[in-house]
Amino acid sequence: MPNLKVISANNLSCVRGDNLLFEGVSFDVSEGQCLHVTGPNGCGKTSLLRLISGINQTETGCIKWQGANTNDNSLFLSECAYIAHKEGLKNELTAIENLRYYQQLDGINDELALDDTLAKLKILKCADLLAQQLSFGQRRRLSFARLLIAEFSLWVLDEPFTGIDTDGRELMESLCVNHLKSGGLIIMTHHQTLLDSPLNQYRSELQLGQA
Amino acid sequence: MPNLKVISANNLSCVRGDNLLFEGVSFDVSEGQCLHVTGPNGCGKTSLLRLISGINQTETGCIKWQGANTNDNSLFLSECAYIAHKEGLKNELTAIENLRYYQQLDGINDELALDDTLAKLKILKCADLLAQQLSFGQRRRLSFARLLIAEFSLWVLDEPFTGIDTDGRELMESLCVNHLKSGGLIIMTHHQTLLDSPLNQYRSELQLGQA
Amino acid sequence: MNWSEFFYMGGYAFEVWTSWGLTLLVLLYFVIMPKQRNAKIKSQIQRQINREQRDQGKTDS
Amino acid sequence: MFRNTSSLIQPLVFFIIIALLFPFSLPAEGLLLQRIGGGVIWVSAVLATMLSLESMFHSDYQDGTLEQMLIHPRSLSLAMLGKALAHWTATGLILTLFSPLLCVTFNIPSEQIWVLFTGLLLGTPSLTLIGAIGAALTVTLRRGGVLIAIIILPLYIPILIFGAGMLTQVAQGLEVTSQLYALAAILALSITLAPFAIAGALRITIN
Amino acid sequence: MFRNTSSLIQPLVFFIIIALLFPFSLPAEGLLLQRIGGGVIWVSAVLATMLSLESMFHSDYQDGTLEQMLIHPRSLSLAMLGKALAHWTATGLILTLFSPLLCVTFNIPSEQIWVLFTGLLLGTPSLTLIGAIGAALTVTLRRGGVLIAIIILPLYIPILIFGAGMLTQVAQGLEVTSQLYALAAILALSITLAPFAIAGALRITIN
Amino acid sequence: MNPITIIWNFLSNTYHRLGSPREFYTISRYTTPVFGALFLVLSLIGTYFGLFVAPADYQQGDSFRILFVHVPVAWMSLFVYVVMATAGAIGLIWRMKMAFVVTICSAPIGAAFTALALMTGSIWGKPIWGTYWVWDARLTSELILLFLYFGIMAVYYAFEDRKTAEKATALLSVVGVVIVPIIHYSVEWWSSLHQGVTVFAEGGPKMPPEMLLPLAFMAFGFMFFYGYALFLSMQNKVLDNERKSGWVRALVNNKEQQS
Ligand code: HEM
Ligand SMILES: Nc1ncnc2c1ncn2[C@@H]1O[C@H](COP(=O)(O)OP(=O)(O)OP(=O)(O)O)[C@@H](O)[C@H]1O
Ligand SMILES: Nc1ncnc2c1ncn2[C@@H]1O[C@H](COP(=O)(O)OP(=O)(O)OP(=O)(O)O)[C@@H](O)[C@H]1O
Ligand SMILES: [Mg+2]
Ligand SMILES: [Mg+2]
């Protein structure tokens, strides 16, 4: 199946200061799969996600998307979205303006889709509030909304459910499941168990060592 | 019992922009009790905690500590600690320097206690890393550590367990229980259930309305 | 008194009349601008009320 | 890019304020201000540009949008060229357009005004582009502002010397073509090379 | 308070850089620099102070330590007085101490150097204290920098007028006592009142 | 009841009534036209005496007639600032909503008066001093006042949250009040090209009565104009601020149905 989307990492390692956070990390994720990266605080989960999404460069090993190296691979970059702790929201723009900004970056212009996306994450009523004025959970939802405005295949999510209420979490999980069902890939970190989550059946776990 | 520590709020309300977030909120928390503020994202939990800790001023109603109004009440301020989403850490200071800064603010000078506290939260090995270099969970732990360096009676905690791994959460819960057992008070928000937590037996719930 | 002499202002026509004229303009601005703004605000509020009444009508029926 | 007009007028206000500090602090002699006015305006332009640079990437870094730009498929250097030029429009261009008015209040003779205007028009884009390299290098640092100044001011001084030098030349009735060519050459160089340097600097510092 | 020496020298470097831009941009005449040098130094001091102010509360606000200060039992205004004075030590005091050296490079006559020195010593604490009010009012705003300038420069101008005015007086062989008294009076006023205004401003804007 | 109590009760009663936006709106609908009428009458009398009756100055010729706008406008630029700062202090100390509205609505009016004082002054300066502008103490400090007004307006519009904006504006206007004595005494403290204190000089006004009289009329006229313009703009602000409240809606709705 040459057209199956797959990201595969081989023998990754990460050094911070004098500490070796991890080494020899390898994995494959293909369509419809969710890789759940686990491990205690400070073990290097965020660092791994940043390697994958291309913010930091690998020192050893390599990461391949459809067989091609991901470094400076604009095909890969246009298919991968990374949601981090820093939400990537401009405080002085309103919620909808923030989303529009990302839409325009991806060369899309579709006002209806913006409203739609906000509604999907139940923050439509905050559309015209400044990002600064949103509550923590509302900010997190808004940053998650970015995933839905363009067609990303690979979602890289760093603790996506922090600060989200129970309803919101179910919502997000079902959005993730939809994404997987329609052939998407997810790499995520999350501290609680996902055993009772609808994501569980798509999930494989990557355990990083002790910090 | 004149010496029993108690915080009581009466008829609080909060307006943000043109929205009334909540009104008529009243509660009493006394020694050994934990008030768990719940509600969906954006319902005003954080706003309530900021009213309690004195960052924002009440517009209606009042909050009393030992019978005296909490506004500009330095007795109250010296007994209340507030841990927010913004960790209150200086990026350009190391972990231990950050903690020392808060210790000095409270007029204490005790190097051993600093190490001790870091060890209690399992971040002693990061003591000399800049706050900037810490992982998300390590930052959260460090901000929690502030509670232990001076004798605060009232802990006001806004989602203290975000970004914390399972071990860390158990640790923090047991620290909270110790605090309650030794006559402390806790007001906290948390999105997941606390029913299976050791905190549950001390817990009363305050549900804020729909956002 | 002669009007043209009056307007001539002993050779200081430009100075005197621009000063008085500017002042008059500014005063007029502070009379006219608030009145317009008042009308605008009221019509905004009116539109808001109408919209709400229409909404209510919809839900009632 | 520009949320409101206020973000457009702010560097301009800065520029005017800096320039206006001088009349308050110099001996009150008509001719003095006229002679040094051109230099004062150049210094104000350099300072206003430099100060506006500190914030060029800072909030993008703080709120995480810079990371998102880094992993966007567009060419980063092209994006940076765009960002620098947009930034220039809101600082250099506006203050260049405004400079003649300031010259008038300083009683600067009109043949100097044109030279100043052309000089600023050619010089300020280079100031922004070069400055952006410094801004990119210092974005992760607190107190980056001063470090930017230390990094980029040495690079600014040639531009300042050519730009302000023209005024002295004109005042003495001399030619200024060579200085104009120099400014144009600097501009051509910065437009072609600075974007790569900015992009490289960001990739190095963000990690 | 001061993490390292670099945070101490940075405003100084800023000050020197600003002051040194002028020799590059003015007609090269020995007497000119000598006559305007004092004014240039005052303007540089005002700018260096103003620019350092933007960051005075900004990072405290961003990282949440400002909120913690607000709910600390100490008196907030006293804490603010302390913070402002510490800030002054790292900016105004240092650049005052350094100013005589700069004067020497500008060939400023020695009787003026003393006047400049005393003026800066009395004036810069007021600059910091007054400026901190502006910094506190704008801390929650992005692009606060320009707004600070707009807010506080009107309040700085009297200080600048007295401070730089002394130099002109001295150059003409006149007395400067009245200006010194004025600067001292402004200082007394700012020390007693500004801390309350700063604390009040913070309580207003943080919410 | 003794008269002091009566006066006190009256004052505190008006204070509280003016403190409520709704009461203010009702009251101001009667007082505003009165202010406007007083302004018209006083300033027309002043204009008549100033332009037609007063003889030309023996030194300045007819150019001195600028005095009748320059001086009232310059006084108002200071007076408005004092009112603004006082209201700001009242708002901050007693948390009185309407005081903030006074502060905010005064700023543009004060800025306009200041700009007028600068413009009329420099127009007048050309024939008298031979130049439009010098960096002299009175002129400079008046320019600072203009910047201060701008700063205050800028602060108000910089904040998204109205309550924060109101308080921040009030605080800044209180802090800036030091400029007023500086402007007033600038002509005494520094050698200045500008006219010294003439009207409120020690030992009575140093000005002939045929100049003083129209000046007084103009000055009081402008005072009432300030009241008039302030109340008009305060009414707008109150409507805008309270647009969600019942009484504003009722008011607007009634108007609509009547017309
Ligand atoms: C841009 C130029 C000028 C500005 C900014 C200015 C400003 C002022 C101000 C602020 C006042 C009020 C002072 C106070 O009440 O303490 C004032 C008063 C006055 N101005 Fe000017 N002025 C200017 C030019 C002139 C000129 C050219 C003249 C005429 C020679 C003039 C004549 C007067 C007079 C007679 C008073 C009343 C003085 C008194 O009784 O206190 N002004 N001016
Ligand atoms: N300069 C440095 N020297 C030594 N260690 C460093 C340095 N910079 C970062 N680190 C360490 O690198 C690790 C970074 O981990 P990372 O942020 O990837 O953790 P994580 O698994 O995401 O943790 P969390 O669950 O808390 O989010 C931390 O343990 C941190 O202490
Ligand atoms: N200027 C404003 N106008 C209208 N609404 C505002 C304004 N500022 C803040 N809000 C709203 O006030 C609420 C603030 O809520 P707060 O941060 O207290 O929520 P929370 O209960 O802590 O939510 P979370 O669970 O997401 O942390 C949000 O719903 C926000 O949208
Ligand atoms: Mg992490
Ligand atoms: Mg919250």
Coordinates of N, CA and C in Angstrom, one line a residue, chain D residues 16-80:
Chain D
I16 N 8.5 60.9 17.4 CA 8.2 62.4 17.6 C 8.7 62.7 19.1
I17 N 8.3 61.9 20.0 CA 8.7 62.2 21.4 C 10.2 62.3 21.6
I18 N 10.9 61.3 21.0 CA 12.3 61.4 21.1 C 12.9 62.7 20.5
A19 N 12.4 63.0 19.3 CA 12.9 64.2 18.7 C 12.5 65.4 19.5
L20 N 11.4 65.4 20.1 CA 10.9 66.6 20.9 C 11.6 66.8 22.2
L21 N 12.3 65.7 22.7 CA 13.0 65.9 23.9 C 14.1 66.9 23.8
F22 N 14.6 67.1 22.6 CA 15.8 67.9 22.4 C 15.6 69.4 22.6
P23 N 14.5 69.9 22.0 CA 14.3 71.4 22.2 C 14.3 71.7 23.7
F24 N 13.8 70.7 24.5 CA 13.7 71.0 26.0 C 15.0 71.0 26.6
S25 N 16.0 70.3 26.0 CA 17.2 70.1 26.8 C 18.4 70.8 26.2
L26 N 18.2 71.6 25.1 CA 19.3 72.3 24.5 C 19.2 73.8 24.8
P27 N 20.3 74.5 24.8 CA 20.2 75.9 24.9 C 19.3 76.5 23.9
A28 N 18.5 77.5 24.3 CA 17.4 78.0 23.4 C 18.0 79.0 22.4
E29 N 18.6 78.4 21.3 CA 19.1 79.3 20.2 C 18.6 78.8 18.9
G30 N 17.9 79.7 18.2 CA 17.3 79.2 17.0 C 18.2 78.5 16.0
L31 N 19.4 78.9 15.8 CA 20.3 78.3 14.8 C 20.7 77.0 15.2
L32 N 20.9 76.8 16.5 CA 21.5 75.5 17.0 C 20.6 74.3 16.6
L33 N 19.3 74.4 16.9 CA 18.4 73.4 16.6 C 18.4 73.1 15.1
Q34 N 18.4 74.2 14.3 CA 18.4 74.0 12.9 C 19.6 73.2 12.4
R35 N 20.8 73.5 13.0 CA 22.0 72.8 12.6 C 22.0 71.3 12.9
I36 N 21.6 71.1 14.1 CA 21.7 69.7 14.6 C 20.4 68.9 14.3
G37 N 19.3 69.6 13.9 CA 18.0 68.9 13.7 C 18.1 67.7 12.9
G38 N 18.8 67.7 11.7 CA 18.8 66.5 10.9 C 19.4 65.3 11.6
G39 N 20.5 65.6 12.3 CA 21.2 64.5 13.0 C 20.3 63.9 14.1
V40 N 19.6 64.9 14.8 CA 18.7 64.4 15.8 C 17.6 63.5 15.2
I41 N 17.1 63.9 14.1 CA 16.0 63.1 13.5 C 16.6 61.7 13.1
W42 N 17.8 61.7 12.5 CA 18.4 60.3 12.2 C 18.5 59.5 13.5
V43 N 19.0 60.1 14.5 CA 19.2 59.3 15.8 C 17.8 58.8 16.3
S44 N 16.9 59.7 16.2 CA 15.5 59.3 16.7 C 15.0 58.2 15.8
A45 N 15.2 58.2 14.5 CA 14.8 57.1 13.7 C 15.5 55.8 14.0
V46 N 16.8 55.9 14.2 CA 17.5 54.7 14.6 C 17.0 54.1 15.9
L47 N 16.8 55.0 16.9 CA 16.3 54.5 18.2 C 14.9 54.0 18.1
A48 N 14.0 54.7 17.4 CA 12.6 54.2 17.3 C 12.6 52.9 16.6
T49 N 13.4 52.7 15.6 CA 13.4 51.3 14.9 C 13.9 50.3 15.9
M50 N 15.0 50.6 16.6 CA 15.7 49.6 17.4 C 14.7 49.2 18.6
L51 N 14.0 50.2 19.1 CA 13.1 49.9 20.2 C 11.9 49.1 19.8
S52 N 11.5 49.4 18.6 CA 10.3 48.6 18.1 C 10.7 47.2 17.8
L53 N 12.0 46.9 17.6 CA 12.4 45.6 17.2 C 12.3 44.6 18.4
E54 N 12.5 45.1 19.6 CA 12.5 44.2 20.7 C 11.2 43.4 20.7
S55 N 10.1 44.0 20.4 CA 8.9 43.3 20.5 C 8.5 42.6 19.2
M56 N 9.4 42.6 18.2 CA 9.1 42.0 16.9 C 8.8 40.5 17.0
F57 N 9.6 39.8 17.7 CA 9.3 38.4 17.9 C 8.9 38.0 19.3
H58 N 9.1 38.9 20.2 CA 9.0 38.5 21.6 C 7.6 37.9 22.0
S59 N 6.6 38.6 21.6 CA 5.3 38.1 22.0 C 5.0 36.8 21.2
D60 N 5.4 36.7 20.0 CA 5.2 35.5 19.2 C 5.9 34.3 19.9
Y61 N 7.1 34.6 20.5 CA 7.8 33.5 21.2 C 7.0 33.2 22.5
Q62 N 6.6 34.2 23.2 CA 5.9 33.9 24.5 C 4.7 33.1 24.3
D63 N 3.9 33.5 23.3 CA 2.6 32.8 23.2 C 2.6 31.5 22.4
G64 N 3.8 31.2 21.8 CA 3.9 30.0 21.1 C 3.6 30.1 19.6
T65 N 3.3 31.2 19.1 CA 3.0 31.3 17.7 C 4.3 31.2 16.9
L66 N 5.4 31.6 17.5 CA 6.7 31.5 16.7 C 7.0 30.0 16.4
E67 N 6.8 29.2 17.4 CA 7.0 27.7 17.2 C 6.2 27.2 16.0
Q68 N 4.9 27.7 16.0 CA 4.0 27.3 14.9 C 4.5 27.8 13.6
M69 N 5.1 29.0 13.5 CA 5.7 29.5 12.3 C 6.8 28.6 11.8
L70 N 7.6 28.2 12.8 CA 8.8 27.4 12.5 C 8.4 26.1 11.8
I71 N 7.3 25.5 12.1 CA 7.0 24.2 11.5 C 5.9 24.4 10.5
H72 N 5.8 25.6 9.9 CA 4.8 25.8 8.9 C 5.5 25.5 7.5
P73 N 4.8 24.9 6.6 CA 5.5 24.6 5.3 C 6.0 25.7 4.5
R74 N 5.5 26.9 4.6 CA 6.1 28.1 3.9 C 7.6 28.2 4.1
S75 N 8.3 28.8 3.2 CA 9.7 29.1 3.5 C 9.8 30.1 4.6
L76 N 10.6 29.7 5.6 CA 10.7 30.6 6.8 C 11.3 31.9 6.4
S77 N 12.4 31.9 5.5 CA 13.0 33.1 5.3 C 12.1 34.1 4.5
L78 N 11.3 33.5 3.6 CA 10.4 34.4 2.9 C 9.4 35.0 3.8
A79 N 8.9 34.2 4.8 CA 8.0 34.7 5.7 C 8.6 35.8 6.6
M80 N 9.9 35.6 6.9 CA 10.6 36.6 7.7 C 10.8 37.9 6.9

